[in-house]
Coordinates of C-alpha atoms and ligand atoms in Angstrom, one line a residue:
X1 CA -141.9 195.5 42.0
X2 CA -141.2 199.2 40.2
X3 CA -141.8 200.8 43.4
X4 CA -139.5 198.9 45.9
X5 CA -135.6 199.6 45.2
X6 CA -134.3 202.2 46.9
X7 CA -136.4 203.2 49.5
X8 CA -135.8 205.1 52.1
X9 CA -135.8 203.1 56.5
X10 CA -138.3 205.2 58.0
X11 CA -141.6 203.7 59.5
X12 CA -140.6 200.1 61.0
X13 CA -142.4 199.5 63.6
X14 CA -141.8 198.0 66.6
X15 CA -144.8 195.4 66.6
X16 CA -143.7 194.0 63.2
X17 CA -140.9 192.9 64.4
X18 CA -141.9 191.6 67.6
X19 CA -144.6 189.8 65.3
X20 CA -141.7 188.4 63.4
X21 CA -139.8 187.1 66.2
X22 CA -142.6 185.3 67.4
X23 CA -143.7 183.5 64.7
X24 CA -140.0 182.5 62.9
X25 CA -139.0 179.3 63.0
X26 CA -135.0 178.6 63.7
X27 CA -134.7 178.4 59.8
X28 CA -136.5 182.1 59.3
X29 CA -134.3 183.7 62.2
X30 CA -130.8 183.0 60.2
X31 CA -131.2 185.0 57.3
X32 CA -132.2 187.8 59.5
X33 CA -128.6 187.4 61.3
X34 CA -126.8 186.8 57.9
X35 CA -128.1 185.9 54.9
X36 CA -126.6 182.8 52.9
X37 CA -124.5 182.4 50.0
X38 CA -126.8 180.8 47.0
X39 CA -124.0 179.7 44.3
X40 CA -125.9 179.0 40.7
X41 CA -124.4 178.0 37.7
X42 CA -124.0 181.0 36.3
X43 CA -124.5 183.6 39.4
X44 CA -123.5 183.7 43.5
X45 CA -126.5 185.7 45.1
X46 CA -124.7 187.0 48.1
X47 CA -125.4 189.7 51.2
X48 CA -124.6 193.3 49.3
X49 CA -121.0 195.0 50.8
X50 CA -120.0 198.4 51.1
X51 CA -117.6 197.7 47.8
X52 CA -120.7 197.0 45.6
X53 CA -121.2 200.9 45.9
X54 CA -119.4 201.9 42.4
X55 CA -120.1 198.6 40.5
X56 CA -124.2 199.1 40.9
X57 CA -123.2 202.9 40.6
X58 CA -122.3 201.9 37.0
X59 CA -124.8 199.2 36.5
X60 CA -128.1 200.4 38.1
X61 CA -127.7 204.6 37.6
X62 CA -128.2 204.1 33.3
X63 CA -131.3 205.2 31.6
X64 CA -131.7 202.5 30.5
X65 CA -131.9 200.5 33.7
X66 CA -133.8 202.9 35.5
X67 CA -136.0 203.2 33.1
X68 CA -138.9 201.7 35.0
X69 CA -138.1 201.1 38.6
X70 CA -137.8 203.8 41.2
X71 CA -134.9 206.0 40.8
X72 CA -131.4 204.5 41.9
X73 CA -129.3 206.5 44.0
X74 CA -127.0 209.1 41.7
X75 CA -123.7 208.7 43.8
X76 CA -121.0 206.3 45.2
X77 CA -122.2 207.7 49.0
X78 CA -125.8 207.5 47.8
X79 CA -125.5 203.2 47.0
X80 CA -123.4 203.1 50.3
X81 CA -126.3 204.5 52.1
X82 CA -128.9 202.0 50.3
X83 CA -126.9 199.0 51.5
X84 CA -126.2 200.2 54.7
X85 CA -129.9 200.3 54.7
X86 CA -130.7 197.1 53.1
X87 CA -128.5 195.4 56.2
X88 CA -130.6 197.1 58.7
X89 CA -133.7 196.8 57.3
X90 CA -133.1 193.0 56.7
X91 CA -131.6 192.7 60.5
X92 CA -135.2 194.0 61.4
X93 CA -136.8 190.9 59.4
X94 CA -138.3 193.1 56.7
X95 CA -136.7 192.9 53.7
X96 CA -133.9 190.5 51.8
X97 CA -131.5 192.1 49.2
X98 CA -128.9 189.8 47.5
X99 CA -126.4 191.2 45.5
X100 CA -126.2 189.3 41.9
X101 CA -122.5 188.6 41.7
X102 CA -121.2 186.7 37.8
X103 CA -118.9 183.7 38.4
X104 CA -115.4 185.0 38.1
X105 CA -116.1 188.3 39.1
X106 CA -116.1 189.8 43.1
X107 CA -118.5 192.8 43.2
X108 CA -122.1 192.5 42.3
X109 CA -123.7 193.2 39.2
X110 CA -126.9 193.7 40.2
X111 CA -130.2 193.0 43.1
X112 CA -132.5 190.7 43.6
X113 CA -135.3 192.4 46.6
X114 CA -138.0 190.6 48.7
X115 CA -139.9 192.4 51.1
X116 CA -143.2 191.5 53.4
X117 CA -146.0 192.6 52.5
X118 CA -147.1 191.2 55.7
X119 CA -145.9 190.6 59.0
X120 CA -144.1 187.3 58.6
X121 CA -143.9 187.5 54.7
X122 CA -146.3 185.0 53.9
X123 CA -147.8 187.4 51.5
X124 CA -144.0 189.3 50.3
X125 CA -142.9 191.1 46.7
X126 CA -140.0 190.5 45.1
X127 CA -138.1 192.7 42.1
X128 CA -135.2 192.9 40.8
X129 CA -132.4 195.1 38.3
X130 CA -129.1 193.8 36.7
X131 CA -126.9 196.0 34.8
X132 CA -128.0 196.0 30.8
X133 CA -124.5 194.4 29.5
X134 CA -125.9 191.4 31.7
X135 CA -128.9 191.6 29.9
X136 CA -130.2 188.2 28.2
X137 CA -127.2 186.1 29.7
X138 CA -128.9 183.6 31.3
X139 CA -128.1 186.2 35.1
X140 CA -131.1 186.1 35.6
X141 CA -132.6 183.3 35.4
X142 CA -130.3 181.4 37.5
X143 CA -130.5 184.4 40.3
X144 CA -134.6 184.1 39.8
X145 CA -134.7 180.1 41.0
X146 CA -132.2 181.0 43.9
X147 CA -134.6 183.5 45.2
X148 CA -137.9 181.9 44.6
X149 CA -136.6 179.0 46.3
X150 CA -135.3 180.7 49.2
X151 CA -138.4 183.2 49.7
X152 CA -140.7 180.0 49.6
X153 CA -137.9 177.4 51.5
X154 CA -136.8 179.7 54.1
X155 CA -138.3 182.7 54.3
X156 CA -142.0 181.3 54.6
X157 CA -143.6 183.1 51.4
X158 CA -146.6 181.6 50.3
X159 CA -147.0 184.3 47.7
X160 CA -144.8 186.1 45.8
X161 CA -145.8 189.5 43.9
X162 CA -144.3 191.4 41.4
X163 CA -145.2 194.7 39.8
X164 CA -143.7 196.1 36.9
X165 CA -144.8 198.9 34.6
X166 CA -147.0 197.6 31.9
X167 CA -144.2 198.9 29.0
X168 CA -141.7 197.3 30.4
X169 CA -141.5 194.4 28.0
X170 CA -138.0 192.9 29.6
X171 CA -139.1 193.2 33.3
X172 CA -142.8 191.0 32.0
X173 CA -140.5 189.0 29.8
X174 CA -138.9 188.2 32.7
X175 CA -141.3 187.0 35.2
X176 CA -143.3 185.4 32.5
X177 CA -140.3 183.2 32.2
X178 CA -139.5 182.5 35.6
X179 CA -143.0 181.3 35.5
X180 CA -145.3 184.2 37.1
X181 CA -149.0 184.4 36.7
X182 CA -150.1 187.5 35.1
X183 CA -153.0 188.1 37.3
X184 CA -154.3 192.0 36.8
X185 CA -153.5 195.5 35.7
X186 CA -153.2 197.8 38.6
X187 CA -153.9 201.1 36.9
X188 CA -151.8 204.8 37.0
X189 CA -150.1 203.3 40.3
X190 CA -146.5 204.0 39.6
X191 CA -145.1 207.5 39.0
X192 CA -142.5 207.8 37.5
X193 CA -141.2 210.8 35.6
X194 CA -143.9 212.8 36.6
X195 CA -146.4 210.0 34.7
X196 CA -148.7 207.5 36.2
X197 CA -147.7 204.3 34.6
X198 CA -149.8 201.1 34.5
X199 CA -148.5 198.4 36.0
X200 CA -149.2 194.2 35.5
X201 CA -149.4 192.1 38.6
X202 CA -147.6 188.9 38.3
X203 CA -147.7 186.1 41.2
X204 CA -146.5 183.0 42.1
X205 CA -147.8 180.6 44.6
X206 CA -145.6 178.3 46.4
X207 CA -147.5 175.1 45.6
X208 CA -147.0 176.1 41.7
X209 CA -143.2 176.9 42.0
X210 CA -143.0 173.1 43.4
X211 CA -144.9 171.4 41.0
X212 CA -142.9 173.2 38.5
X213 CA -140.0 172.6 40.2
X214 CA -140.4 168.6 39.9
X215 CA -140.8 168.7 36.0
X216 CA -137.6 170.5 36.0
X217 CA -136.3 169.1 38.7
X218 CA -134.1 169.7 41.8
X219 CA -132.2 173.5 41.8
X220 CA -129.8 173.9 38.9
X221 CA -126.4 174.0 39.6
Ligands
LIG1 C1 -135.1 192.8 34.6 C2 -134.2 192.2 34.3 C3 -133.2 191.8 35.3 C4 -134.2 191.0 33.4 O1 -133.3 190.5 33.1 P1 -132.7 189.7 31.4 O2 -131.4 189.2 31.3 O3 -132.7 191.1 30.6 O4 -133.9 188.9 31.4 P2 -133.6 187.4 30.1 O5 -132.7 188.1 28.9 O6 -133.5 186.5 31.0 O7 -135.9 187.5 30.0 C5 -136.1 188.7 29.8 C6 -137.4 188.1 28.5 O8 -137.9 188.7 28.0 C7 -138.0 189.1 26.7 N1 -138.0 190.1 26.3 C8 -137.1 191.4 26.1 N2 -137.5 192.3 25.4 C9 -139.4 192.2 24.9 C10 -140.1 193.1 25.1 N3 -139.7 194.6 24.5 N4 -141.2 192.6 25.2 C11 -142.3 191.2 25.6 N5 -140.5 190.3 26.0 C12 -139.3 191.0 25.6 C13 -137.0 188.5 26.4 O9 -136.3 188.0 25.1 C14 -136.8 187.0 27.7 O10 -137.3 185.9 27.2 P3 -136.6 184.4 26.5 O11 -135.3 184.8 27.3 O12 -137.7 183.8 26.3 O13 -136.0 185.4 25.1 C15 -133.0 192.9 33.2 O14 -134.0 193.2 32.1 C16 -133.2 194.4 34.1 O15 -132.6 194.5 35.2 N6 -134.1 195.9 33.7 C17 -133.9 196.5 34.0 C18 -134.5 196.8 35.5 C19 -136.2 196.5 35.7 O16 -137.0 196.7 35.0 N7 -136.4 195.5 36.6 C20 -137.7 194.7 36.6 C21 -139.1 195.4 37.0 S1 -140.0 194.7 37.1

């Protein structure tokens, strides 16, 4: 999901919205109106707010966070435009972006994103980034489990893909840890700083996730 963050909002086809609307169940349509608040043991996931822009700038627009992802905005205004775009794309039914808010804080320190790779989200792609001061704290796995549940149980995804630059040790480690399966290498598939990088393609299937959950037990709280 190296390429997903911070894209512009061009090129949404009306036909996609029509197909989505036709396929949607009651459950699936609700998230298009507003994302639910998901509460974990360490973090809350909620819709981004414009007031998250300064925090997201401080957390995500750093060299170590942005090294292997599409370049984040470089100003508060740029993040405000990104946040407004996430709301429009969610309302259009194309995309979901949760802000990660650690318990005891008010603002987002990172994001989880899901975008459809086909109309109706049957195959979707997710991605994530957090401020480096929160790496290794358990915030990622806490949020990741809720986002994957949301994709499979609410959005209706059956195959969830992620792409991580092969050189991105933490990104690949995080995906392995959450139970994703490495399907292959996408050679020279991601342009970053003028260089084409190889990416690992990771996937989680809904049936595998549900089987693994029966071992983990119910959603962690
Ligand atoms: C991806 C990200 C959200 C993961 O959050 P995190 O808190 O760092 O993840 P965790 O620490 O829970 O898990 C990472 C795992 O990778 C392991 N890891 C760290 N560096 C590694 C390396 N160089 N090689 C292999 N594994 C590595 C960690 O040890 C950890 O596993 P463990 O908990 O079993 O020890 C965070 O690192 C981030 O925001 N990175 C920058 C943005 C980014 O690259 N996004 C991913 C795009 S696919």
